[in-house]
mmCIF file of C-alpha atoms in Angstrom:
data_model
loop_
_atom_site.group_PDB
_atom_site.id
_atom_site.type_symbol
_atom_site.label_atom_id
_atom_site.label_comp_id
_atom_site.label_asym_id
_atom_site.label_seq_id
_atom_site.Cartn_x
_atom_site.Cartn_y
_atom_site.Cartn_z
ATOM 1 C CA UNK A 143 -46.637 -12.474 52.656
ATOM 2 C CA UNK A 144 -50.263 -12.525 51.504
ATOM 3 C CA UNK A 145 -51.459 -14.137 48.268
ATOM 4 C CA UNK A 146 -54.805 -14.877 46.647
ATOM 5 C CA UNK A 147 -55.491 -17.960 44.594
ATOM 6 C CA UNK A 148 -58.557 -17.552 42.350
ATOM 7 C CA UNK A 149 -59.687 -20.733 40.616
ATOM 8 C CA UNK A 150 -62.834 -22.701 39.764
ATOM 9 C CA UNK A 151 -61.868 -26.237 38.914
ATOM 10 C CA UNK A 152 -61.936 -28.975 41.576
ATOM 11 C CA UNK A 153 -58.384 -30.145 40.930
ATOM 12 C CA UNK A 154 -57.028 -26.632 41.413
ATOM 13 C CA UNK A 155 -59.130 -25.961 44.475
ATOM 14 C CA UNK A 156 -57.706 -29.122 46.046
ATOM 15 C CA UNK A 157 -54.172 -28.033 45.247
ATOM 16 C CA UNK A 158 -54.842 -24.535 46.578
ATOM 17 C CA UNK A 159 -56.045 -25.931 49.905
ATOM 18 C CA UNK A 160 -52.907 -28.099 50.071
ATOM 19 C CA UNK A 161 -50.715 -25.106 49.220
ATOM 20 C CA UNK A 162 -52.349 -23.004 51.940
ATOM 21 C CA UNK A 163 -51.802 -25.696 54.560
ATOM 22 C CA UNK A 164 -48.241 -26.434 53.519
ATOM 23 C CA UNK A 165 -47.153 -22.780 53.563
ATOM 24 C CA UNK A 166 -49.310 -21.408 56.375
ATOM 25 C CA UNK A 167 -46.301 -20.384 58.477
ATOM 26 C CA UNK A 168 -44.840 -18.088 55.847
ATOM 27 C CA UNK A 169 -47.711 -17.304 53.403
ATOM 28 C CA UNK A 170 -51.218 -16.105 54.252
ATOM 29 C CA UNK A 171 -53.230 -17.691 51.429
ATOM 30 C CA UNK A 172 -56.767 -16.648 50.510
ATOM 31 C CA UNK A 173 -58.743 -18.824 48.112
ATOM 32 C CA UNK A 174 -61.468 -17.438 45.894
ATOM 33 C CA UNK A 175 -63.726 -19.771 43.902
ATOM 34 C CA UNK A 176 -66.588 -17.417 43.034
ATOM 35 C CA UNK A 177 -66.243 -14.560 40.543
ATOM 36 C CA UNK A 178 -68.542 -12.401 42.700
ATOM 37 C CA UNK A 179 -65.963 -12.569 45.505
ATOM 38 C CA UNK A 180 -63.196 -11.135 43.310
ATOM 39 C CA UNK A 181 -63.921 -7.490 44.024
ATOM 40 C CA UNK A 182 -61.547 -4.575 44.370
ATOM 41 C CA UNK A 183 -62.874 -3.907 47.883
ATOM 42 C CA UNK A 184 -62.144 -7.436 49.064
ATOM 43 C CA UNK A 185 -58.765 -7.602 47.377
ATOM 44 C CA UNK A 186 -57.726 -4.211 48.769
ATOM 45 C CA UNK A 187 -58.613 -5.341 52.260
ATOM 46 C CA UNK A 188 -56.386 -8.453 51.899
ATOM 47 C CA UNK A 189 -53.698 -6.401 50.070
ATOM 48 C CA UNK A 190 -51.906 -9.427 48.544
ATOM 49 C CA UNK A 191 -48.463 -9.379 46.994
ATOM 50 C CA UNK A 192 -49.726 -11.712 44.223
ATOM 51 C CA UNK A 193 -53.046 -12.954 42.882
ATOM 52 C CA UNK A 194 -52.661 -16.239 41.043
ATOM 53 C CA UNK A 195 -55.253 -17.484 38.535
ATOM 54 C CA UNK A 196 -54.504 -21.140 37.716
ATOM 55 C CA UNK A 197 -57.869 -21.575 35.947
ATOM 56 C CA UNK A 198 -60.294 -18.675 35.730
ATOM 57 C CA UNK A 199 -63.129 -18.289 33.208
ATOM 58 C CA UNK A 200 -64.021 -14.643 33.668
ATOM 59 C CA UNK A 201 -62.562 -11.260 32.840
ATOM 60 C CA UNK A 202 -60.352 -9.884 35.641
ATOM 61 C CA UNK A 203 -61.497 -6.340 36.532
ATOM 62 C CA UNK A 204 -59.071 -3.661 35.424
ATOM 63 C CA UNK A 205 -59.046 -1.973 38.840
ATOM 64 C CA UNK A 206 -57.634 -5.225 40.254
ATOM 65 C CA UNK A 207 -54.903 -5.946 37.697
ATOM 66 C CA UNK A 208 -53.916 -2.250 37.615
ATOM 67 C CA UNK A 209 -53.353 -2.174 41.371
ATOM 68 C CA UNK A 210 -52.193 -5.716 42.174
ATOM 69 C CA UNK A 211 -49.863 -8.225 40.559
ATOM 70 C CA UNK A 212 -52.129 -10.687 38.798
ATOM 71 C CA UNK A 213 -50.624 -13.797 37.262
ATOM 72 C CA UNK A 214 -52.459 -16.245 34.973
ATOM 73 C CA UNK A 215 -51.272 -19.593 33.706
ATOM 74 C CA UNK A 216 -51.778 -20.310 30.006
ATOM 75 C CA UNK A 217 -51.260 -23.761 28.475
ATOM 76 C CA UNK A 218 -49.208 -22.670 25.455
ATOM 77 C CA UNK A 219 -45.686 -21.532 24.663
ATOM 78 C CA UNK A 220 -46.676 -17.843 24.330
ATOM 79 C CA UNK A 221 -46.904 -15.856 22.128
ATOM 80 C CA UNK A 222 -47.924 -19.025 20.262
ATOM 81 C CA UNK A 223 -51.485 -19.902 21.162
ATOM 82 C CA UNK A 224 -52.918 -16.736 22.595
ATOM 83 C CA UNK A 225 -56.661 -16.995 23.108
ATOM 84 C CA UNK A 226 -59.301 -19.470 24.189
ATOM 85 C CA UNK A 227 -59.490 -23.275 24.472
ATOM 86 C CA UNK A 228 -55.690 -23.726 24.373
ATOM 87 C CA UNK A 229 -55.633 -27.400 25.250
ATOM 88 C CA UNK A 230 -58.261 -28.341 22.666
ATOM 89 C CA UNK A 231 -56.583 -26.242 19.967
ATOM 90 C CA UNK A 232 -53.206 -27.780 20.696
ATOM 91 C CA UNK A 233 -54.484 -31.374 20.508
ATOM 92 C CA UNK A 234 -56.523 -30.628 17.405
ATOM 93 C CA UNK A 235 -53.300 -29.468 15.754
ATOM 94 C CA UNK A 236 -51.564 -32.732 16.692
ATOM 95 C CA UNK A 237 -49.225 -31.104 19.209
ATOM 96 C CA UNK A 238 -47.956 -33.543 21.860
ATOM 97 C CA UNK A 239 -45.958 -31.240 24.118
ATOM 98 C CA UNK A 240 -46.449 -27.641 25.211
ATOM 99 C CA UNK A 241 -45.475 -25.137 27.862
ATOM 100 C CA UNK A 242 -47.361 -23.664 30.740
ATOM 101 C CA UNK A 243 -46.690 -19.893 30.596
ATOM 102 C CA UNK A 244 -47.095 -17.781 33.763
ATOM 103 C CA UNK A 245 -47.934 -14.292 32.574
ATOM 104 C CA UNK A 246 -48.703 -10.935 34.146
ATOM 105 C CA UNK A 247 -52.248 -9.718 33.457
ATOM 106 C CA UNK A 248 -52.152 -6.508 31.418
ATOM 107 C CA UNK A 249 -55.612 -6.228 29.892
ATOM 108 C CA UNK A 250 -54.797 -7.884 26.568
ATOM 109 C CA UNK A 251 -55.662 -11.492 25.687
ATOM 110 C CA UNK A 252 -52.627 -13.451 26.922
ATOM 111 C CA UNK A 253 -50.320 -10.586 25.949
ATOM 112 C CA UNK A 254 -48.638 -9.997 29.319
ATOM 113 C CA UNK A 255 -44.986 -10.337 30.216
ATOM 114 C CA UNK A 256 -43.749 -13.854 31.033
ATOM 115 C CA UNK A 257 -42.539 -14.855 34.502
ATOM 116 C CA UNK A 258 -41.523 -18.421 33.549
ATOM 117 C CA UNK A 259 -42.512 -21.443 31.507
ATOM 118 C CA UNK A 260 -42.645 -25.153 32.351
ATOM 119 C CA UNK A 261 -42.956 -28.206 30.089
ATOM 120 C CA UNK A 262 -46.258 -30.070 29.874
ATOM 121 C CA UNK A 263 -47.015 -33.303 28.037
ATOM 122 C CA UNK A 264 -50.459 -33.628 26.380
ATOM 123 C CA UNK A 265 -51.015 -37.367 26.624
ATOM 124 C CA UNK A 266 -54.228 -38.620 28.228
ATOM 125 C CA UNK A 267 -57.661 -37.141 28.712
ATOM 126 C CA UNK A 268 -58.221 -33.388 29.173
ATOM 127 C CA UNK A 269 -58.860 -33.903 32.865
ATOM 128 C CA UNK A 270 -55.679 -35.913 33.313
ATOM 129 C CA UNK A 271 -53.743 -33.145 31.551
ATOM 130 C CA UNK A 272 -55.334 -30.424 33.672
ATOM 131 C CA UNK A 273 -54.527 -32.312 36.859
ATOM 132 C CA UNK A 274 -50.921 -32.771 35.707
ATOM 133 C CA UNK A 275 -50.723 -29.035 34.876
ATOM 134 C CA UNK A 276 -52.197 -28.143 38.262
ATOM 135 C CA UNK A 277 -49.453 -30.114 40.005
ATOM 136 C CA UNK A 278 -46.762 -28.252 38.024
ATOM 137 C CA UNK A 279 -48.348 -24.846 38.738
ATOM 138 C CA UNK A 280 -48.753 -25.380 42.498
ATOM 139 C CA UNK A 281 -45.623 -27.430 43.202
ATOM 140 C CA UNK A 282 -43.163 -25.641 40.912
ATOM 141 C CA UNK A 283 -44.331 -22.426 39.334
ATOM 142 C CA UNK A 284 -46.045 -20.526 42.138
ATOM 143 C CA UNK A 285 -43.309 -21.414 44.705
ATOM 144 C CA UNK A 286 -40.605 -20.321 42.235
ATOM 145 C CA UNK A 287 -42.295 -16.972 41.468
ATOM 146 C CA UNK A 288 -42.631 -16.243 45.183
ATOM 147 C CA UNK A 289 -39.212 -17.485 46.299
ATOM 148 C CA UNK A 290 -37.217 -15.952 43.468
ATOM 149 C CA UNK A 291 -39.270 -12.743 43.209
ATOM 150 C CA UNK A 292 -39.172 -13.210 39.471
ATOM 151 C CA UNK A 293 -39.359 -10.198 37.146
ATOM 152 C CA UNK A 294 -41.535 -10.817 34.058
ATOM 153 C CA UNK A 295 -40.095 -10.252 30.580
ATOM 154 C CA UNK A 296 -41.855 -9.321 27.336
ATOM 155 C CA UNK A 297 -43.048 -12.092 25.058
ATOM 156 C CA UNK A 298 -40.826 -12.879 22.061
ATOM 157 C CA UNK A 299 -41.639 -14.708 18.841
ATOM 158 C CA UNK A 300 -44.416 -15.020 16.288
ATOM 159 C CA UNK A 301 -47.916 -14.426 17.582
ATOM 160 C CA UNK A 302 -50.417 -17.196 16.846
ATOM 161 C CA UNK A 303 -53.938 -16.722 18.101
ATOM 162 C CA UNK A 304 -56.456 -19.425 19.038
ATOM 163 C CA UNK A 305 -60.236 -19.079 18.956
ATOM 164 C CA UNK A 306 -62.371 -20.268 21.800
ATOM 165 C CA UNK A 307 -64.264 -23.386 20.820
ATOM 166 C CA UNK A 308 -68.065 -23.508 20.790
ATOM 167 C CA UNK A 309 -70.128 -26.447 22.128
ATOM 168 C CA UNK A 310 -71.327 -27.391 18.625
ATOM 169 C CA UNK A 311 -67.737 -27.952 17.566
ATOM 170 C CA UNK A 312 -67.646 -31.009 19.826
ATOM 171 C CA UNK A 313 -69.619 -33.002 17.249
ATOM 172 C CA UNK A 314 -67.604 -35.829 15.705
ATOM 173 C CA UNK A 315 -67.676 -35.440 11.927
ATOM 174 C CA UNK A 316 -67.473 -38.379 9.511
ATOM 175 C CA UNK A 317 -64.424 -37.040 7.670
ATOM 176 C CA UNK A 318 -62.225 -37.406 10.769
ATOM 177 C CA UNK A 319 -59.646 -40.170 10.925
ATOM 178 C CA UNK A 320 -59.902 -42.643 13.780
ATOM 179 C CA UNK A 321 -56.873 -40.995 15.425
ATOM 180 C CA UNK A 322 -58.590 -37.612 15.205
ATOM 181 C CA UNK A 323 -61.805 -39.053 16.687
ATOM 182 C CA UNK A 324 -59.785 -40.351 19.634
ATOM 183 C CA UNK A 325 -58.228 -36.930 20.099
ATOM 184 C CA UNK A 326 -61.659 -35.272 19.934
ATOM 185 C CA UNK A 327 -62.976 -37.537 22.718
ATOM 186 C CA UNK A 328 -59.995 -37.117 25.031
ATOM 187 C CA UNK A 329 -59.499 -33.398 24.544
ATOM 188 C CA UNK A 330 -63.072 -32.725 25.738
ATOM 189 C CA UNK A 331 -63.127 -35.293 28.526
ATOM 190 C CA UNK A 332 -62.953 -33.047 31.612
ATOM 191 C CA UNK A 333 -65.129 -31.549 34.351
ATOM 192 C CA UNK A 334 -67.860 -29.262 32.902
ATOM 193 C CA UNK A 335 -66.658 -29.570 29.338
ATOM 194 C CA UNK A 336 -69.040 -30.454 26.438
ATOM 195 C CA UNK A 337 -68.249 -34.067 25.618
ATOM 196 C CA UNK A 338 -67.512 -35.194 22.056
ATOM 197 C CA UNK A 339 -70.721 -36.435 20.559
ATOM 198 C CA UNK A 340 -72.497 -37.976 17.535
ATOM 199 C CA UNK A 341 -76.071 -37.269 16.529
ATOM 200 C CA UNK A 342 -78.104 -40.383 15.811
ATOM 201 C CA UNK A 343 -81.696 -39.526 14.913
ATOM 202 C CA UNK A 344 -83.344 -38.200 18.078
ATOM 203 C CA UNK A 345 -80.413 -39.351 20.165
ATOM 204 C CA UNK A 346 -77.105 -37.848 21.130
ATOM 205 C CA UNK A 347 -74.208 -40.153 21.898
ATOM 206 C CA UNK A 348 -71.587 -38.611 24.196
ATOM 207 C CA UNK A 349 -68.184 -40.249 24.582
ATOM 208 C CA UNK A 350 -65.629 -40.276 27.424
ATOM 209 C CA UNK A 351 -62.849 -42.388 28.950
ATOM 210 C CA UNK A 352 -61.406 -43.295 25.589
ATOM 211 C CA UNK A 353 -58.375 -45.475 24.961
ATOM 212 C CA UNK A 354 -56.772 -46.191 21.577
ATOM 213 C CA UNK A 355 -55.560 -49.779 21.081
ATOM 214 C CA UNK A 356 -54.760 -51.863 18.013
ATOM 215 C CA UNK A 357 -56.226 -49.293 15.674
ATOM 216 C CA UNK A 358 -59.544 -49.003 17.455
ATOM 217 C CA UNK A 359 -61.149 -46.825 20.111
ATOM 218 C CA UNK A 360 -62.617 -48.170 23.317
ATOM 219 C CA UNK A 361 -64.750 -45.626 25.167
ATOM 220 C CA UNK A 362 -67.703 -45.099 27.446
ATOM 221 C CA UNK A 363 -70.858 -43.746 25.782
ATOM 222 C CA UNK A 364 -73.852 -41.985 27.256
ATOM 223 C CA UNK A 365 -76.967 -41.964 25.072
ATOM 224 C CA UNK A 366 -79.478 -39.178 25.505
ATOM 225 C CA UNK A 367 -82.764 -38.402 23.841
ATOM 226 C CA UNK A 368 -82.680 -34.764 22.750
ATOM 227 C CA UNK A 369 -85.209 -32.212 21.744
ATOM 228 C CA UNK A 370 -85.686 -31.770 17.995
ATOM 229 C CA UNK A 371 -84.249 -28.186 18.054
ATOM 230 C CA UNK A 372 -80.899 -29.247 19.549
#
């Protein structure tokens, strides 16, 4: 069997390499980490049974998902939470536990049929959560889809849509409670994400590695001088 794993985050790339090595006798795994490499011509040449997208930031070309089985992994209990920035939207709503939904790409925004779902706890920093999710996807979900030849089923339930967050929404506002400030810091604390910040005159204070103890937040802070137009 041939599969493609298309992903961009370091924790998923690491897991993909481990998956390839572990299953090399029975699965021919191709790893794509650059959107320019995900072309119909390249995919057709490989002719995979599945293309898995554990974390992908770009639109999947229609000529690929129309001709190959493409599966994405979304961090909500679909159809609740369709749309962008699922982790941040969940934490901002005070949700502590969610599902990872494996869905077939159909051209809509997280509208595809569901292969399976797995539980995911939302404690810790965004990066810790993503790493935990990656382990579930590669150790449990992908092997189960392949081994059981799962047939996806239509989504059921009330549709709730999320909006993709913008970088300026990472600013910590004074009306937030201390618990909400902690959540803001941790939900944005991951590779290549805009850190939670406070503006202080010509400076920008960016926060990471937060812990919440005895009613107070302990965190790392990086102080930058910014241009007046930022």
